[in-house]
Amino acid sequence: MARTGKTHAVKRVHPQLTTSQKAAHREKFVSLTNDINDTQAAYMDEVQGLAKKHGQSKRWTQHQLYLGGKIVCHQCAPNAWNEFIRQRLNDINEGLSRGDRWKLTEFIEDHKETLKHDYSKLTAAQKNVFVIQVMKKRVENQKIVHNNPKAVQRNMLASFAAMDQEWTALCSRLGIEGFYIAVRGGVEDLSGPKLFFSEKAEKFARAVLDLEPRRLALKLEAFVVSGLDTNVSTTQPRSLNKMISECGTHLQDQLDYILRENKITDHKITMYYANYECSIVEHYGITLQGWPSALLPVRNPSHIGGREQVQALLNALDNKTCTWTTLTEDKLRQRMTSNQARHANGEAVYKPRKKHATKTTEKSMVIISSDTDDSSSSSSDSEDE
């Protein structure tokens, strides 16, 4: 049986260093620190000398001597909740003077429940609009830094030279074939195309594409720089499975919301399509209002038909024409009476529960015969004695 107790990490015990080993480690650390400090001091002296000689600033000279590498600032993923809060804060502060405006923390603390309630009622499409707005603001706030063209060119040539060496080593070591083409992204960039073709990839371009590798790179550059890519639509229609998944997500999210809003139950209830009338409608007193009449009865979106039928259901869910509603006691009583009448007339309203099959293990004849043989032999032995 698997262990269920919490496993504690075993603490590693490092051997204790002797006095001579500690002194050697200390000497090595001091030597490294001194060498780094000396190199930094010499580097700054060179920067100051070049800046003074050529009449440039110290910062500009440091940027030109930068030898490579980069610092990547990872941004958080766009959050629809943050944009929703920002818009609500701007709405409530509209018309207020500077000293009377709400602070963000105070606004969230005082209106927390209302904000959560309103945000939970948003559809996936509305949340996606908030995400797009966040992404647009990020693009608008980006600062364009113009580097020295010569420094950029030098850095680019060094990078592609290293890439060529890496590709050549990979092809020879792993036996792989391939190619890459890199072209400038706009008319402001003056760099030429960079390309690498292995031996078989070059034969592929000439025999199958009927193009020389250099000509293929120039065609790609012309396509990108001329702006022809803006007229090509890359959006693909959603697959049927994706649409079915979105329908199921809509139905489950709205079910969770109405159960939580009406305080019917605290735990999550999974949508049960097979016995919808009994397990959902009659048990919790809620129903789906506005389900497309051509797709009745309510059933799993994967069983209602093809793309056209699923799209009709998805549109009804997106537009909130199909939504969950609470039944009054009278309507619930009428619904139960109607369901029982329909079921009595032969309509499969209530799905019967599956009966659990009792498993019986029977002894095989081989075991019985062997047991019989053993018992008979033992009895004969006892008689002989």
Short mmCIF file of C-alpha atoms in Angstrom, two decimals:
data_model
loop_
_atom_site.label_atom_id
_atom_site.label_comp_id
_atom_site.label_asym_id
_atom_site.label_seq_id
_atom_site.Cartn_x
_atom_site.Cartn_y
_atom_site.Cartn_z
CA MET A 1 0.00 0.00 0.00
CA ALA A 2 1.28 3.46 -0.90
CA ARG A 3 2.47 5.68 1.90
CA THR A 4 0.14 8.55 2.73
CA GLY A 5 2.24 10.27 5.37
CA LYS A 6 4.18 13.40 4.63
CA THR A 7 7.76 12.71 3.60
CA HIS A 8 10.38 15.03 5.04
CA ALA A 9 13.45 15.98 3.08
CA VAL A 10 16.62 14.44 4.38
CA LYS A 11 19.03 17.10 5.53
CA ARG A 12 22.40 16.84 3.86
CA VAL A 13 25.33 16.88 6.23
CA HIS A 14 28.43 18.49 4.71
CA PRO A 15 31.82 17.45 6.03
CA GLN A 16 33.46 20.03 8.25
CA LEU A 17 36.37 21.82 6.60
CA THR A 18 39.74 21.94 8.21
CA THR A 19 41.51 25.20 8.95
CA SER A 20 43.77 24.87 5.92
CA GLN A 21 40.80 24.17 3.61
CA LYS A 22 38.94 27.21 4.94
CA ALA A 23 42.00 29.36 4.35
CA ALA A 24 42.32 28.04 0.77
CA HIS A 25 38.65 28.77 0.03
CA ARG A 26 39.00 32.26 1.46
CA GLU A 27 42.13 32.96 -0.55
CA LYS A 28 40.41 31.80 -3.76
CA PHE A 29 37.40 34.03 -3.08
CA VAL A 30 39.55 37.09 -2.34
CA SER A 31 41.61 36.49 -5.48
CA LEU A 32 38.51 36.27 -7.67
CA THR A 33 36.98 39.39 -6.12
CA ASN A 34 40.20 41.38 -6.64
CA ASP A 35 40.49 40.28 -10.28
CA ILE A 36 36.88 41.30 -10.99
CA ASN A 37 37.38 44.68 -9.31
CA ASP A 38 40.63 45.29 -11.23
CA THR A 39 38.95 44.37 -14.53
CA GLN A 40 36.03 46.69 -13.82
CA ALA A 41 38.39 49.53 -12.92
CA ALA A 42 40.43 48.99 -16.12
CA TYR A 43 37.23 48.84 -18.15
CA MET A 44 36.01 52.14 -16.69
CA ASP A 45 39.39 53.73 -17.39
CA GLU A 46 39.14 52.65 -21.02
CA VAL A 47 35.58 53.98 -21.25
CA GLN A 48 36.58 57.35 -19.85
CA GLY A 49 39.61 57.56 -22.18
CA LEU A 50 37.55 56.74 -25.29
CA ALA A 51 34.76 59.12 -24.28
CA LYS A 52 37.21 61.96 -23.73
CA LYS A 53 39.14 61.23 -26.93
CA HIS A 54 36.12 61.16 -29.22
CA GLY A 55 33.95 63.68 -27.41
CA GLN A 56 31.22 61.23 -26.51
CA SER A 57 29.39 60.64 -23.25
CA LYS A 58 30.46 57.94 -20.84
CA ARG A 59 27.09 56.17 -21.11
CA TRP A 60 27.16 56.15 -24.92
CA THR A 61 30.67 54.66 -24.90
CA GLN A 62 29.63 51.94 -22.47
CA HIS A 63 26.73 51.03 -24.75
CA GLN A 64 29.04 50.70 -27.77
CA LEU A 65 31.40 48.41 -25.84
CA TYR A 66 28.59 46.13 -24.72
CA LEU A 67 29.69 42.62 -25.69
CA GLY A 68 26.34 40.84 -25.88
CA GLY A 69 23.71 39.13 -23.74
CA LYS A 70 20.37 40.53 -22.80
CA ILE A 71 18.11 41.02 -19.83
CA VAL A 72 14.56 39.81 -20.37
CA CYS A 73 11.78 41.37 -18.37
CA HIS A 74 8.95 38.85 -18.19
CA GLN A 75 5.53 40.42 -18.14
CA CYS A 76 2.57 38.88 -16.43
CA ALA A 77 -0.15 37.46 -18.63
CA PRO A 78 -3.00 39.89 -19.40
CA ASN A 79 -5.60 39.75 -16.65
CA ALA A 80 -9.25 40.53 -17.41
CA TRP A 81 -9.96 41.15 -13.72
CA ASN A 82 -7.39 43.97 -13.51
CA GLU A 83 -8.83 45.75 -16.56
CA PHE A 84 -12.36 45.29 -15.20
CA ILE A 85 -11.35 46.88 -11.88
CA ARG A 86 -9.54 49.72 -13.66
CA GLN A 87 -12.61 50.62 -15.72
CA ARG A 88 -14.90 50.48 -12.68
CA LEU A 89 -12.49 52.73 -10.76
CA ASN A 90 -12.38 55.24 -13.62
CA ASP A 91 -16.19 55.25 -13.81
CA ILE A 92 -16.64 55.98 -10.11
CA ASN A 93 -13.91 58.66 -10.13
CA GLU A 94 -15.36 60.43 -13.17
CA GLY A 95 -16.47 63.93 -12.19
CA LEU A 96 -14.73 63.87 -8.79
CA SER A 97 -12.07 66.41 -7.88
CA ARG A 98 -8.49 65.33 -7.37
CA GLY A 99 -8.64 65.09 -3.58
CA ASP A 100 -11.97 63.25 -3.49
CA ARG A 101 -11.13 60.41 -5.86
CA TRP A 102 -11.16 56.80 -4.72
CA LYS A 103 -7.87 55.01 -4.14
CA LEU A 104 -7.56 51.57 -5.71
CA THR A 105 -7.13 49.65 -2.45
CA GLU A 106 -9.99 51.48 -0.74
CA PHE A 107 -12.27 50.98 -3.74
CA ILE A 108 -11.65 47.22 -3.84
CA GLU A 109 -12.05 46.84 -0.07
CA ASP A 110 -15.38 48.69 0.07
CA HIS A 111 -16.91 47.16 -3.09
CA LYS A 112 -15.36 43.69 -3.03
CA GLU A 113 -18.59 41.67 -3.05
CA THR A 114 -20.25 43.82 -5.72
CA LEU A 115 -17.20 43.60 -7.96
CA LYS A 116 -17.00 39.81 -7.59
CA HIS A 117 -20.71 39.48 -8.33
CA ASP A 118 -20.53 41.66 -11.47
CA TYR A 119 -17.34 39.98 -12.71
CA SER A 120 -18.82 36.48 -12.33
CA LYS A 121 -21.71 37.48 -14.62
CA LEU A 122 -19.35 38.35 -17.49
CA THR A 123 -19.22 35.96 -20.42
CA ALA A 124 -16.02 34.57 -21.88
CA ALA A 125 -16.31 36.98 -24.83
CA GLN A 126 -16.57 40.01 -22.52
CA LYS A 127 -13.54 38.86 -20.52
CA ASN A 128 -11.65 38.39 -23.77
CA VAL A 129 -12.41 42.03 -24.69
CA PHE A 130 -10.78 43.14 -21.42
CA VAL A 131 -7.70 41.04 -22.22
CA ILE A 132 -7.42 42.60 -25.69
CA GLN A 133 -7.64 46.09 -24.17
CA VAL A 134 -4.78 45.27 -21.79
CA MET A 135 -2.63 44.04 -24.68
CA LYS A 136 -3.36 47.19 -26.71
CA LYS A 137 -2.34 49.42 -23.80
CA ARG A 138 0.92 47.49 -23.43
CA VAL A 139 1.73 48.03 -27.09
CA GLU A 140 0.96 51.75 -26.81
CA ASN A 141 3.16 52.12 -23.73
CA GLN A 142 6.18 50.43 -25.27
CA LYS A 143 9.14 52.73 -25.69
CA ILE A 144 11.05 52.39 -28.94
CA VAL A 145 14.79 52.66 -28.36
CA HIS A 146 16.93 53.39 -31.43
CA ASN A 147 20.31 51.69 -31.09
CA ASN A 148 23.44 52.57 -32.97
CA PRO A 149 23.01 50.97 -36.44
CA LYS A 150 26.64 49.88 -36.58
CA ALA A 151 26.44 48.25 -33.17
CA VAL A 152 23.23 46.46 -34.14
CA GLN A 153 24.79 45.28 -37.41
CA ARG A 154 27.89 44.01 -35.62
CA ASN A 155 25.80 42.18 -33.02
CA MET A 156 23.60 40.63 -35.72
CA LEU A 157 26.57 39.38 -37.77
CA ALA A 158 28.15 37.80 -34.70
CA SER A 159 24.88 36.11 -33.74
CA PHE A 160 24.29 34.61 -37.19
CA ALA A 161 27.91 33.48 -37.45
CA ALA A 162 27.44 31.58 -34.20
CA MET A 163 24.13 30.15 -35.49
CA ASP A 164 25.82 28.88 -38.65
CA GLN A 165 28.45 27.10 -36.60
CA GLU A 166 25.83 25.56 -34.32
CA TRP A 167 23.70 24.37 -37.26
CA THR A 168 26.72 22.87 -39.00
CA ALA A 169 27.74 21.05 -35.83
CA LEU A 170 24.19 19.74 -35.25
CA CYS A 171 23.87 18.48 -38.83
CA SER A 172 27.17 16.64 -38.70
CA ARG A 173 26.74 15.28 -35.17
CA LEU A 174 23.06 14.23 -35.33
CA GLY A 175 22.67 13.65 -39.05
CA ILE A 176 19.76 16.10 -39.34
CA GLU A 177 18.81 18.23 -42.34
CA GLY A 178 17.17 21.65 -42.36
CA PHE A 179 17.37 25.32 -43.17
CA TYR A 180 16.49 28.75 -41.80
CA ILE A 181 15.86 32.10 -43.45
CA ALA A 182 15.92 35.43 -41.60
CA VAL A 183 14.96 38.69 -43.34
CA ARG A 184 14.46 42.26 -42.23
CA GLY A 185 11.09 43.21 -40.79
CA GLY A 186 10.69 46.66 -42.34
CA VAL A 187 12.10 49.24 -44.73
CA GLU A 188 14.00 50.98 -41.92
CA ASP A 189 16.22 47.95 -41.41
CA LEU A 190 19.06 47.78 -43.94
CA SER A 191 20.36 44.29 -43.12
CA GLY A 192 20.36 41.66 -45.85
CA PRO A 193 18.81 38.20 -45.71
CA LYS A 194 20.56 35.56 -43.64
CA LEU A 195 20.08 31.91 -44.57
CA PHE A 196 21.48 28.48 -43.90
CA PHE A 197 20.74 25.35 -45.95
CA SER A 198 22.07 21.88 -45.32
CA GLU A 199 23.01 19.82 -48.36
CA LYS A 200 19.70 17.95 -48.72
CA ALA A 201 17.65 21.03 -47.79
CA GLU A 202 19.31 22.93 -50.62
CA LYS A 203 18.47 20.12 -53.06
CA PHE A 204 14.87 20.20 -51.78
CA ALA A 205 14.56 23.93 -52.50
CA ARG A 206 15.89 23.52 -56.03
CA ALA A 207 14.07 20.31 -56.98
CA VAL A 208 10.70 20.70 -55.22
CA LEU A 209 10.27 24.48 -54.85
CA ASP A 210 12.14 25.21 -58.09
CA LEU A 211 13.94 28.11 -56.41
CA GLU A 212 17.49 28.89 -55.53
CA PRO A 213 17.93 29.32 -51.75
CA ARG A 214 18.97 32.95 -52.19
CA ARG A 215 15.96 33.67 -54.42
CA LEU A 216 13.62 32.08 -51.84
CA ALA A 217 15.06 34.40 -49.18
CA LEU A 218 14.55 37.44 -51.42
CA LYS A 219 10.93 36.45 -52.09
CA LEU A 220 10.30 36.19 -48.35
CA GLU A 221 11.92 39.58 -47.78
CA ALA A 222 9.78 41.20 -50.49
CA PHE A 223 6.63 39.64 -49.02
CA VAL A 224 7.39 40.97 -45.52
CA VAL A 225 8.66 44.44 -46.43
CA SER A 226 5.92 45.19 -48.99
CA GLY A 227 3.20 44.59 -46.40
CA LEU A 228 1.48 41.78 -48.32
CA ASP A 229 1.26 39.80 -45.10
CA THR A 230 -1.39 42.22 -43.78
CA ASN A 231 -3.84 41.16 -46.50
CA VAL A 232 -3.49 37.44 -45.78
CA SER A 233 -5.97 36.06 -43.27
CA THR A 234 -4.40 33.55 -40.90
CA THR A 235 -7.49 32.99 -38.78
CA GLN A 236 -8.74 29.45 -39.04
CA PRO A 237 -12.33 28.45 -38.24
CA ARG A 238 -12.73 26.84 -34.87
CA SER A 239 -12.85 23.08 -34.90
CA LEU A 240 -16.04 21.26 -33.97
CA ASN A 241 -14.43 19.82 -30.84
CA LYS A 242 -13.40 23.32 -29.76
CA MET A 243 -16.95 24.63 -30.17
CA ILE A 244 -18.37 21.66 -28.23
CA SER A 245 -15.87 22.33 -25.44
CA GLU A 246 -16.86 26.01 -25.30
CA CYS A 247 -20.56 25.06 -25.05
CA GLY A 248 -19.82 22.73 -22.16
CA THR A 249 -17.74 25.38 -20.41
CA HIS A 250 -20.52 27.98 -20.79
CA LEU A 251 -23.16 25.63 -19.38
CA GLN A 252 -20.99 24.55 -16.45
CA ASP A 253 -19.90 28.11 -15.55
CA GLN A 254 -23.49 29.40 -15.61
CA LEU A 255 -24.65 26.40 -13.55
CA ASP A 256 -21.98 27.12 -10.92
CA TYR A 257 -22.99 30.78 -10.85
CA ILE A 258 -26.74 30.25 -10.33
CA LEU A 259 -26.19 27.60 -7.66
CA ARG A 260 -23.80 29.90 -5.82
CA GLU A 261 -25.96 33.00 -6.33
CA ASN A 262 -29.09 31.32 -4.97
CA LYS A 263 -27.11 29.61 -2.20
CA ILE A 264 -28.50 26.23 -3.21
CA THR A 265 -25.30 24.31 -2.57
CA ASP A 266 -21.73 25.10 -1.56
CA HIS A 267 -19.91 22.40 -3.52
CA LYS A 268 -19.53 22.22 -7.28
CA ILE A 269 -22.18 20.25 -9.20
CA THR A 270 -21.22 18.72 -12.52
CA MET A 271 -23.72 19.16 -15.34
CA TYR A 272 -25.57 15.82 -15.81
CA TYR A 273 -27.02 15.60 -19.32
CA ALA A 274 -28.16 11.96 -19.28
CA ASN A 275 -30.70 12.46 -16.48
CA TYR A 276 -31.10 16.25 -16.76
CA GLU A 277 -34.75 16.50 -15.64
CA CYS A 278 -34.31 14.43 -12.48
CA SER A 279 -30.74 15.26 -11.40
CA ILE A 280 -30.74 18.99 -12.23
CA VAL A 281 -34.24 20.41 -12.75
CA GLU A 282 -36.21 18.54 -10.09
CA HIS A 283 -33.34 18.23 -7.62
CA TYR A 284 -32.16 21.88 -7.60
CA GLY A 285 -35.22 23.70 -8.97
CA ILE A 286 -33.42 25.32 -11.92
CA THR A 287 -33.81 24.93 -15.68
CA LEU A 288 -32.20 26.02 -18.93
CA GLN A 289 -34.40 28.71 -20.47
CA GLY A 290 -33.98 29.45 -24.18
CA TRP A 291 -32.41 26.20 -25.38
CA PRO A 292 -32.83 26.21 -29.19
CA SER A 293 -36.13 24.51 -29.99
CA ALA A 294 -34.65 22.62 -32.94
CA LEU A 295 -32.12 21.00 -30.60
CA LEU A 296 -34.50 19.85 -27.86
CA PRO A 297 -34.37 17.91 -25.59
CA VAL A 298 -31.45 19.22 -23.54
CA ARG A 299 -28.52 16.89 -24.04
CA ASN A 300 -24.74 16.86 -24.31
CA PRO A 301 -23.50 19.35 -26.96
CA SER A 302 -21.53 16.54 -28.58
CA HIS A 303 -24.82 14.71 -29.33
CA ILE A 304 -26.90 17.52 -30.83
CA GLY A 305 -25.56 17.28 -34.37
CA GLY A 306 -22.90 18.80 -36.62
CA ARG A 307 -21.20 22.18 -36.83
CA GLU A 308 -24.36 24.10 -37.69
CA GLN A 309 -26.29 22.82 -34.67
CA VAL A 310 -23.37 23.33 -32.27
CA GLN A 311 -22.83 26.86 -33.60
CA ALA A 312 -26.51 27.67 -33.00
CA LEU A 313 -26.23 26.54 -29.38
CA LEU A 314 -22.96 28.42 -28.89
CA ASN A 315 -24.51 31.62 -30.26
CA ALA A 316 -27.46 31.26 -27.87
CA LEU A 317 -25.09 30.82 -24.93
CA ASP A 318 -22.86 33.75 -25.98
CA ASN A 319 -25.84 36.07 -26.45
CA LYS A 320 -27.37 34.85 -23.16
CA THR A 321 -30.62 33.94 -24.87
CA CYS A 322 -30.06 30.49 -23.38
CA THR A 323 -29.42 30.79 -19.66
CA TRP A 324 -30.19 29.16 -16.34
CA THR A 325 -33.26 30.36 -14.44
CA THR A 326 -34.78 29.45 -11.08
CA LEU A 327 -38.21 27.78 -10.98
CA THR A 328 -40.83 28.82 -8.46
CA GLU A 329 -42.45 26.16 -6.31
CA ASP A 330 -45.58 26.11 -8.48
CA LYS A 331 -43.63 25.86 -11.73
CA LEU A 332 -41.40 23.16 -10.25
CA ARG A 333 -44.46 21.17 -9.19
CA GLN A 334 -45.98 21.53 -12.66
CA ARG A 335 -42.67 20.49 -14.24
CA MET A 336 -42.47 17.35 -12.12
CA THR A 337 -46.09 16.42 -12.95
CA SER A 338 -45.41 16.95 -16.67
CA ASN A 339 -42.23 14.86 -16.53
CA GLN A 340 -44.03 11.99 -14.82
CA ALA A 341 -46.85 12.10 -17.40
CA ARG A 342 -44.40 12.11 -20.29
CA HIS A 343 -42.47 9.22 -18.76
CA ALA A 344 -45.71 7.25 -18.27
CA ASN A 345 -46.53 7.76 -21.96
CA GLY A 346 -43.30 6.03 -22.96
CA GLU A 347 -40.96 9.02 -23.32
CA ALA A 348 -37.54 8.38 -21.74
CA VAL A 349 -37.54 11.32 -19.33
CA TYR A 350 -35.98 9.49 -16.40
CA LYS A 351 -33.00 7.33 -17.12
CA PRO A 352 -32.94 4.21 -14.92
CA ARG A 353 -29.89 3.65 -12.78
CA LYS A 354 -27.56 0.89 -13.75
CA LYS A 355 -27.75 -2.17 -11.54
CA HIS A 356 -24.52 -3.27 -9.97
CA ALA A 357 -23.59 -6.74 -11.12
CA THR A 358 -22.54 -9.09 -8.32
CA LYS A 359 -19.23 -10.68 -9.08
CA THR A 360 -18.98 -14.37 -8.16
CA THR A 361 -15.66 -16.16 -8.32
CA GLU A 362 -15.97 -19.81 -9.15
CA LYS A 363 -13.26 -22.34 -8.59
CA SER A 364 -11.85 -23.77 -11.75
CA MET A 365 -12.15 -27.48 -12.38
CA VAL A 366 -8.39 -27.82 -12.29
CA ILE A 367 -8.22 -26.58 -8.71
CA ILE A 368 -11.18 -28.77 -7.65
CA SER A 369 -9.71 -31.87 -9.17
CA SER A 370 -6.32 -31.20 -7.67
CA ASP A 371 -7.87 -30.65 -4.26
CA THR A 372 -9.86 -33.87 -4.68
CA ASP A 373 -6.74 -35.77 -5.65
CA ASP A 374 -4.87 -34.38 -2.67
CA SER A 375 -7.69 -35.32 -0.28
CA SER A 376 -8.02 -38.82 -1.73
CA SER A 377 -4.30 -39.40 -1.54
CA SER A 378 -4.14 -38.18 2.02
CA SER A 379 -7.05 -40.45 3.00
CA SER A 380 -5.40 -43.46 1.38
CA ASP A 381 -2.17 -42.71 3.18
CA SER A 382 -4.01 -42.56 6.45
CA GLU A 383 -5.69 -45.91 5.71
CA ASP A 384 -2.29 -47.49 4.91
CA GLU A 385 -0.99 -46.37 8.24
#
